[in-house]
């Protein structure tokens, strides 16, 4: 009975940034649970679609840049044309950029806010009407511990602020749409081994600081975020909404 609650047979899951890293791992988790997958990012150059098809999942890919204001609605339209519904929306695409605030130029600031905040808002705005029509839906936003605490040693005020916005958007949407049977949650990962945290040589000295500050003394793996995503996207979490679930090896416990 309890394992059945993780079953996503016939559910349609739209995952932004599904081409690699955490998003691709979430696609594996939801696909294994039975969901039909629609992935999107600027390119499928890492072979995500092929990898997921080999695992026998129903998968399609929409190539688009979420910074373009018109793209979120196009991704939703593509999904509805293909499957006629959207049960699960995972807003995972994101970009991290460090730098001292006094030297942080407008282009960088715009890039972070446009993708990490505005695109998440637009994806939700575009997907919610379909979910309302269906009478149910689940949204999962990928926030960060950087939206809860100020990470060190890297200065990244804009990124931190963008992820705090994601957490607040999650709570606001959860409150606004609970009466439509739409649940909205977030995951706040700690440091996870992906391209995003693959540091150039000159910043490699950050790793010991990150691990030292993490009680479990290591970085997380994408699949450790994906397991939490499966819980939040499935009926196993049917009474959970407005939650920011921290998955960080204990980093924010201190
Ligand atoms: P990643 O490996 O760099 O993956 C980022 C994903 O976002 C890729 O699929 C990328 O695909 C997509 N993306 C980037 N720019 C895009 C754009 N303009 N339009 C559409 N898609 C775009 O990073 P990750 O670590 O898996 O990060 C996934 C999420 O987790 C992000 O929101 C990140 O902030 C969050 N997070 C990560 C960590 C960590 O330690 N790794 C910690 C906390 C939170 P394309 O390049 O093909 O577009």
Short mmCIF file of C-alpha atoms and ligand atoms in Angstrom, two decimals:
data_model
loop_
_atom_site.label_atom_id
_atom_site.label_comp_id
_atom_site.label_asym_id
_atom_site.label_seq_id
_atom_site.Cartn_x
_atom_site.Cartn_y
_atom_site.Cartn_z
CA UNK A 1 0.00 0.00 0.00
CA UNK A 2 2.72 2.48 0.88
CA UNK A 3 4.94 1.72 -2.10
CA UNK A 4 1.92 2.26 -4.38
CA UNK A 5 1.92 5.89 -3.27
CA UNK A 6 5.14 6.43 -5.23
CA UNK A 7 3.56 5.13 -8.43
CA UNK A 8 3.33 7.70 -11.24
CA UNK A 9 1.85 5.52 -13.99
CA UNK A 10 0.16 7.66 -16.67
CA UNK A 11 1.30 10.90 -15.05
CA UNK A 12 2.96 13.49 -17.27
CA UNK A 13 6.03 15.19 -15.78
CA UNK A 14 7.59 18.30 -17.30
CA UNK A 15 11.14 18.88 -16.06
CA UNK A 16 13.12 22.01 -16.89
CA UNK A 17 16.89 21.57 -17.04
CA UNK A 18 16.39 17.84 -17.50
CA UNK A 19 19.41 17.55 -19.75
CA UNK A 20 21.98 16.82 -17.03
CA UNK A 21 22.78 16.94 -13.33
CA UNK A 22 19.96 17.07 -10.81
CA UNK A 23 17.25 17.47 -13.48
CA UNK A 24 18.34 14.37 -15.37
CA UNK A 25 18.42 12.37 -12.15
CA UNK A 26 14.91 13.56 -11.28
CA UNK A 27 13.83 12.45 -14.77
CA UNK A 28 15.19 8.96 -14.01
CA UNK A 29 13.35 8.83 -10.69
CA UNK A 30 9.99 9.96 -12.11
CA UNK A 31 10.44 7.80 -15.22
CA UNK A 32 11.13 4.71 -13.11
CA UNK A 33 7.96 5.46 -11.17
CA UNK A 34 6.04 5.36 -14.46
CA UNK A 35 5.74 9.02 -15.50
CA UNK A 36 5.84 10.17 -19.10
CA UNK A 37 8.68 12.66 -19.32
CA UNK A 38 8.98 15.97 -21.12
CA UNK A 39 12.41 17.53 -20.68
CA UNK A 40 13.53 20.96 -21.68
CA UNK A 41 16.77 22.92 -21.75
CA UNK A 42 18.79 24.86 -24.30
CA UNK A 43 20.18 21.66 -25.81
CA UNK A 44 20.15 17.89 -25.48
CA UNK A 45 23.89 17.70 -26.16
CA UNK A 46 24.53 15.45 -23.13
CA UNK A 47 22.28 12.77 -24.65
CA UNK A 48 19.62 12.80 -21.90
CA UNK A 49 16.81 11.72 -24.22
CA UNK A 50 18.78 8.77 -25.55
CA UNK A 51 19.81 7.73 -22.03
CA UNK A 52 16.20 7.83 -20.79
CA UNK A 53 14.85 6.05 -23.86
CA UNK A 54 17.37 3.27 -23.28
CA UNK A 55 15.84 2.89 -19.83
CA UNK A 56 12.48 2.45 -21.64
CA UNK A 57 10.88 5.66 -20.47
CA UNK A 58 8.44 7.66 -22.58
CA UNK A 59 10.45 10.85 -23.14
CA UNK A 60 10.31 13.91 -25.34
CA UNK A 61 12.52 16.96 -25.43
CA UNK A 62 11.81 20.64 -26.08
CA UNK A 63 14.83 22.77 -26.89
CA UNK A 64 14.48 26.32 -25.61
CA UNK A 65 16.10 29.06 -23.59
CA UNK A 66 13.97 29.85 -20.54
CA UNK A 67 15.40 33.36 -20.40
CA UNK A 68 13.33 34.10 -23.49
CA UNK A 69 9.99 35.29 -22.10
CA UNK A 70 7.97 33.47 -24.76
CA UNK A 71 9.53 30.05 -24.12
CA UNK A 72 7.73 28.90 -20.92
CA UNK A 73 4.31 29.06 -22.62
CA UNK A 74 5.73 27.26 -25.67
CA UNK A 75 7.07 24.44 -23.47
CA UNK A 76 3.70 24.05 -21.79
CA UNK A 77 1.88 24.10 -25.16
CA UNK A 78 4.31 21.46 -26.49
CA UNK A 79 3.57 19.24 -23.47
CA UNK A 80 -0.19 19.66 -23.79
CA UNK A 81 -0.11 18.94 -27.53
CA UNK A 82 1.83 15.76 -26.84
CA UNK A 83 0.03 14.45 -23.75
CA UNK A 84 -3.04 16.62 -23.19
CA UNK A 85 -2.13 17.17 -19.53
CA UNK A 86 0.61 18.20 -17.09
CA UNK A 87 0.52 16.40 -13.77
CA UNK A 88 3.95 17.37 -12.50
CA UNK A 89 6.05 20.45 -13.20
CA UNK A 90 9.63 20.42 -11.92
CA UNK A 91 11.28 23.83 -12.15
CA UNK A 92 14.91 22.79 -11.99
CA UNK A 93 16.78 24.92 -14.58
CA UNK A 94 19.09 27.32 -12.82
CA UNK A 95 22.39 29.08 -13.02
CA UNK A 96 24.90 29.94 -10.31
CA UNK A 97 27.31 32.81 -10.56
CA UNK A 98 29.63 34.07 -7.88
CA UNK A 99 31.32 37.44 -7.65
CA UNK A 100 31.73 40.42 -5.39
CA UNK A 101 28.60 42.53 -5.44
CA UNK A 102 30.38 45.79 -6.25
CA UNK A 103 31.77 44.20 -9.43
CA UNK A 104 28.67 42.21 -10.40
CA UNK A 105 27.40 43.65 -13.68
CA UNK A 106 23.79 43.97 -14.85
CA UNK A 107 24.09 41.22 -17.46
CA UNK A 108 25.04 38.68 -14.80
CA UNK A 109 22.36 39.93 -12.44
CA UNK A 110 19.71 39.72 -15.17
CA UNK A 111 20.80 36.23 -16.19
CA UNK A 112 20.42 34.92 -12.65
CA UNK A 113 17.11 36.61 -11.92
CA UNK A 114 15.61 35.91 -15.37
CA UNK A 115 16.32 32.18 -15.18
CA UNK A 116 16.21 31.36 -11.46
CA UNK A 117 13.21 33.53 -10.58
CA UNK A 118 11.23 34.94 -13.52
CA UNK A 119 11.29 31.74 -15.61
CA UNK A 120 10.05 29.73 -12.61
CA UNK A 121 7.17 32.20 -12.18
CA UNK A 122 6.36 32.02 -15.91
CA UNK A 123 6.47 28.22 -16.01
CA UNK A 124 4.05 28.06 -13.07
CA UNK A 125 1.81 30.71 -14.63
CA UNK A 126 1.63 28.74 -17.87
CA UNK A 127 1.13 25.29 -16.32
CA UNK A 128 -1.42 26.13 -13.62
CA UNK A 129 -4.44 26.57 -15.97
CA UNK A 130 -3.99 22.97 -17.23
CA UNK A 131 -3.64 21.71 -13.66
CA UNK A 132 -6.78 23.59 -12.61
CA UNK A 133 -8.68 22.07 -15.52
CA UNK A 134 -7.49 18.60 -14.52
CA UNK A 135 -8.46 19.27 -10.90
CA UNK A 136 -5.00 18.35 -9.66
CA UNK A 137 -1.31 19.04 -10.11
CA UNK A 138 2.06 19.08 -8.44
CA UNK A 139 4.79 21.70 -8.77
CA UNK A 140 8.30 21.14 -7.45
CA UNK A 141 10.79 24.00 -7.48
CA UNK A 142 14.49 23.46 -6.97
CA UNK A 143 15.66 26.11 -4.55
CA UNK A 144 18.89 25.88 -2.54
CA UNK A 145 20.35 26.09 0.92
CA UNK A 146 21.72 29.34 -0.52
CA UNK A 147 18.18 30.68 -0.15
CA UNK A 148 18.37 29.92 3.59
CA UNK A 149 21.94 30.67 4.64
CA UNK A 150 24.79 32.65 3.18
CA UNK A 151 27.29 30.16 1.82
CA UNK A 152 31.03 30.67 2.13
CA UNK A 153 33.69 31.20 0.92
CA UNK A 154 32.20 32.26 -2.44
CA UNK A 155 30.40 35.60 -2.59
CA UNK A 156 27.08 35.01 -4.40
CA UNK A 157 24.51 37.49 -3.15
CA UNK A 158 22.44 37.51 -6.34
CA UNK A 159 22.20 33.70 -6.49
CA UNK A 160 21.29 33.52 -2.80
CA UNK A 161 18.56 36.13 -3.26
CA UNK A 162 17.21 34.31 -6.33
CA UNK A 163 16.86 31.05 -4.41
CA UNK A 164 15.19 32.79 -1.44
CA UNK A 165 12.69 34.12 -3.99
CA UNK A 166 12.07 30.57 -5.24
CA UNK A 167 11.29 29.44 -1.70
CA UNK A 168 8.83 32.29 -1.15
CA UNK A 169 7.22 31.73 -4.54
CA UNK A 170 6.73 28.10 -3.50
CA UNK A 171 4.94 29.04 -0.29
CA UNK A 172 2.79 31.70 -1.96
CA UNK A 173 1.68 29.39 -4.78
CA UNK A 174 1.00 26.58 -2.32
CA UNK A 175 -1.25 28.85 -0.32
CA UNK A 176 -3.01 30.29 -3.37
CA UNK A 177 -3.71 27.00 -5.16
CA UNK A 178 -4.29 24.45 -2.38
CA UNK A 179 -8.03 24.88 -2.95
CA UNK A 180 -7.50 23.77 -6.57
CA UNK A 181 -5.76 20.59 -5.45
CA UNK A 182 -2.39 21.82 -6.68
CA UNK A 183 0.49 21.12 -4.31
CA UNK A 184 3.64 23.24 -4.54
CA UNK A 185 6.89 22.36 -2.78
CA UNK A 186 10.60 23.03 -3.09
CA UNK A 187 13.80 21.19 -2.42
CA UNK A 188 16.76 23.11 -1.03
CA UNK A 189 19.81 21.04 -1.95
CA UNK A 190 23.17 21.52 -0.30
CA UNK A 191 26.30 21.07 -2.40
CA UNK A 192 25.69 18.44 -5.07
CA UNK A 193 28.23 17.07 -7.55
CA UNK A 194 27.15 18.39 -10.97
CA UNK A 195 28.57 20.64 -13.67
CA UNK A 196 27.44 23.59 -11.55
CA UNK A 197 29.85 22.67 -8.75
CA UNK A 198 32.65 21.47 -11.03
CA UNK A 199 35.02 24.25 -10.01
CA UNK A 200 37.82 25.66 -12.13
CA UNK A 201 41.34 25.08 -10.77
CA UNK A 202 41.60 28.50 -9.13
CA UNK A 203 38.51 27.83 -6.99
CA UNK A 204 39.19 24.21 -6.05
CA UNK A 205 40.19 25.34 -2.56
CA UNK A 206 36.48 25.92 -1.89
CA UNK A 207 35.79 22.17 -1.73
CA UNK A 208 37.45 21.57 1.67
CA UNK A 209 35.47 24.48 3.15
CA UNK A 210 32.20 23.11 1.77
CA UNK A 211 32.91 19.60 3.07
CA UNK A 212 34.17 20.84 6.42
CA UNK A 213 30.95 22.81 6.97
CA UNK A 214 28.81 19.79 6.01
CA UNK A 215 28.34 17.43 8.99
CA UNK A 216 28.30 14.43 6.61
CA UNK A 217 31.67 15.65 5.27
CA UNK A 218 30.88 15.14 1.60
CA UNK A 219 28.92 16.57 -1.28
CA UNK A 220 25.60 15.05 -2.29
CA UNK A 221 24.94 13.10 -5.48
CA UNK A 222 22.12 14.05 -7.88
CA UNK A 223 20.23 10.82 -7.13
CA UNK A 224 20.01 11.87 -3.47
CA UNK A 225 18.03 14.93 -4.55
CA UNK A 226 15.99 12.87 -7.01
CA UNK A 227 14.71 10.53 -4.27
CA UNK A 228 13.33 13.52 -2.39
CA UNK A 229 11.84 14.80 -5.64
CA UNK A 230 10.04 11.50 -6.20
CA UNK A 231 8.50 11.79 -2.73
CA UNK A 232 7.33 15.37 -3.31
CA UNK A 233 6.00 14.66 -6.83
CA UNK A 234 4.05 11.55 -5.87
CA UNK A 235 0.95 10.85 -3.77
CA UNK A 236 3.35 9.75 -1.00
CA UNK A 237 3.45 13.46 -0.07
CA UNK A 238 -0.30 14.06 -0.52
CA UNK A 239 -0.56 16.24 2.63
CA UNK A 240 2.66 18.20 2.01
CA UNK A 241 2.45 21.63 0.42
CA UNK A 242 4.33 24.90 0.86
CA UNK A 243 7.33 22.96 2.16
CA UNK A 244 11.00 23.64 1.44
CA UNK A 245 12.65 20.28 2.00
CA UNK A 246 16.34 20.66 2.84
CA UNK A 247 18.61 17.89 1.49
CA UNK A 248 22.09 19.00 2.51
CA UNK A 249 24.00 16.41 4.53
CA UNK A 250 23.27 18.51 7.60
CA UNK A 251 24.86 21.76 6.36
CA UNK A 252 22.09 24.03 7.66
CA UNK A 253 21.76 22.12 10.94
CA UNK A 254 24.61 24.14 12.41
P1 LIG B 1 23.68 21.96 -13.99
O1 LIG B 1 24.30 20.61 -14.08
O2 LIG B 1 24.45 23.15 -14.40
O3 LIG B 1 22.28 21.89 -14.80
C1 LIG B 1 21.55 23.05 -15.03
C2 LIG B 1 20.41 22.71 -15.97
O4 LIG B 1 19.72 23.94 -16.28
C3 LIG B 1 20.88 22.11 -17.27
O5 LIG B 1 19.97 21.14 -17.73
C4 LIG B 1 20.89 23.31 -18.22
O6 LIG B 1 20.75 22.88 -19.57
C5 LIG B 1 19.66 24.07 -17.71
N1 LIG B 1 19.73 25.49 -18.08
C6 LIG B 1 20.74 26.36 -17.85
N2 LIG B 1 20.46 27.55 -18.40
C7 LIG B 1 19.24 27.41 -19.00
C8 LIG B 1 18.43 28.30 -19.75
N3 LIG B 1 18.80 29.56 -20.00
N4 LIG B 1 17.23 27.84 -20.22
C9 LIG B 1 16.84 26.56 -19.97
N5 LIG B 1 17.56 25.69 -19.25
C10 LIG B 1 18.76 26.11 -18.78
O7 LIG B 1 23.22 22.25 -12.50
P2 LIG B 1 22.54 21.37 -11.35
O8 LIG B 1 23.50 21.36 -10.24
O9 LIG B 1 21.97 20.12 -11.88
O10 LIG B 1 21.39 22.40 -10.95
C11 LIG B 1 20.00 22.13 -11.05
C12 LIG B 1 19.27 23.05 -10.08
O11 LIG B 1 19.69 22.74 -8.75
C13 LIG B 1 19.55 24.54 -10.29
O12 LIG B 1 18.36 25.27 -10.09
C14 LIG B 1 20.54 24.85 -9.18
O13 LIG B 1 20.51 26.20 -8.81
C15 LIG B 1 20.05 23.94 -8.08
N6 LIG B 1 21.03 23.64 -7.06
C16 LIG B 1 22.19 23.01 -7.37
C17 LIG B 1 23.11 22.74 -6.35
C18 LIG B 1 24.41 22.03 -6.60
O14 LIG B 1 25.25 21.97 -5.68
N7 LIG B 1 24.65 21.46 -7.76
C19 LIG B 1 22.85 23.14 -5.03
C20 LIG B 1 21.65 23.78 -4.77
C21 LIG B 1 20.75 24.02 -5.78
P3 LIG B 1 21.33 23.74 -20.82
O15 LIG B 1 22.67 24.24 -20.44
O16 LIG B 1 21.31 22.75 -21.95
O17 LIG B 1 20.33 24.82 -21.06
#
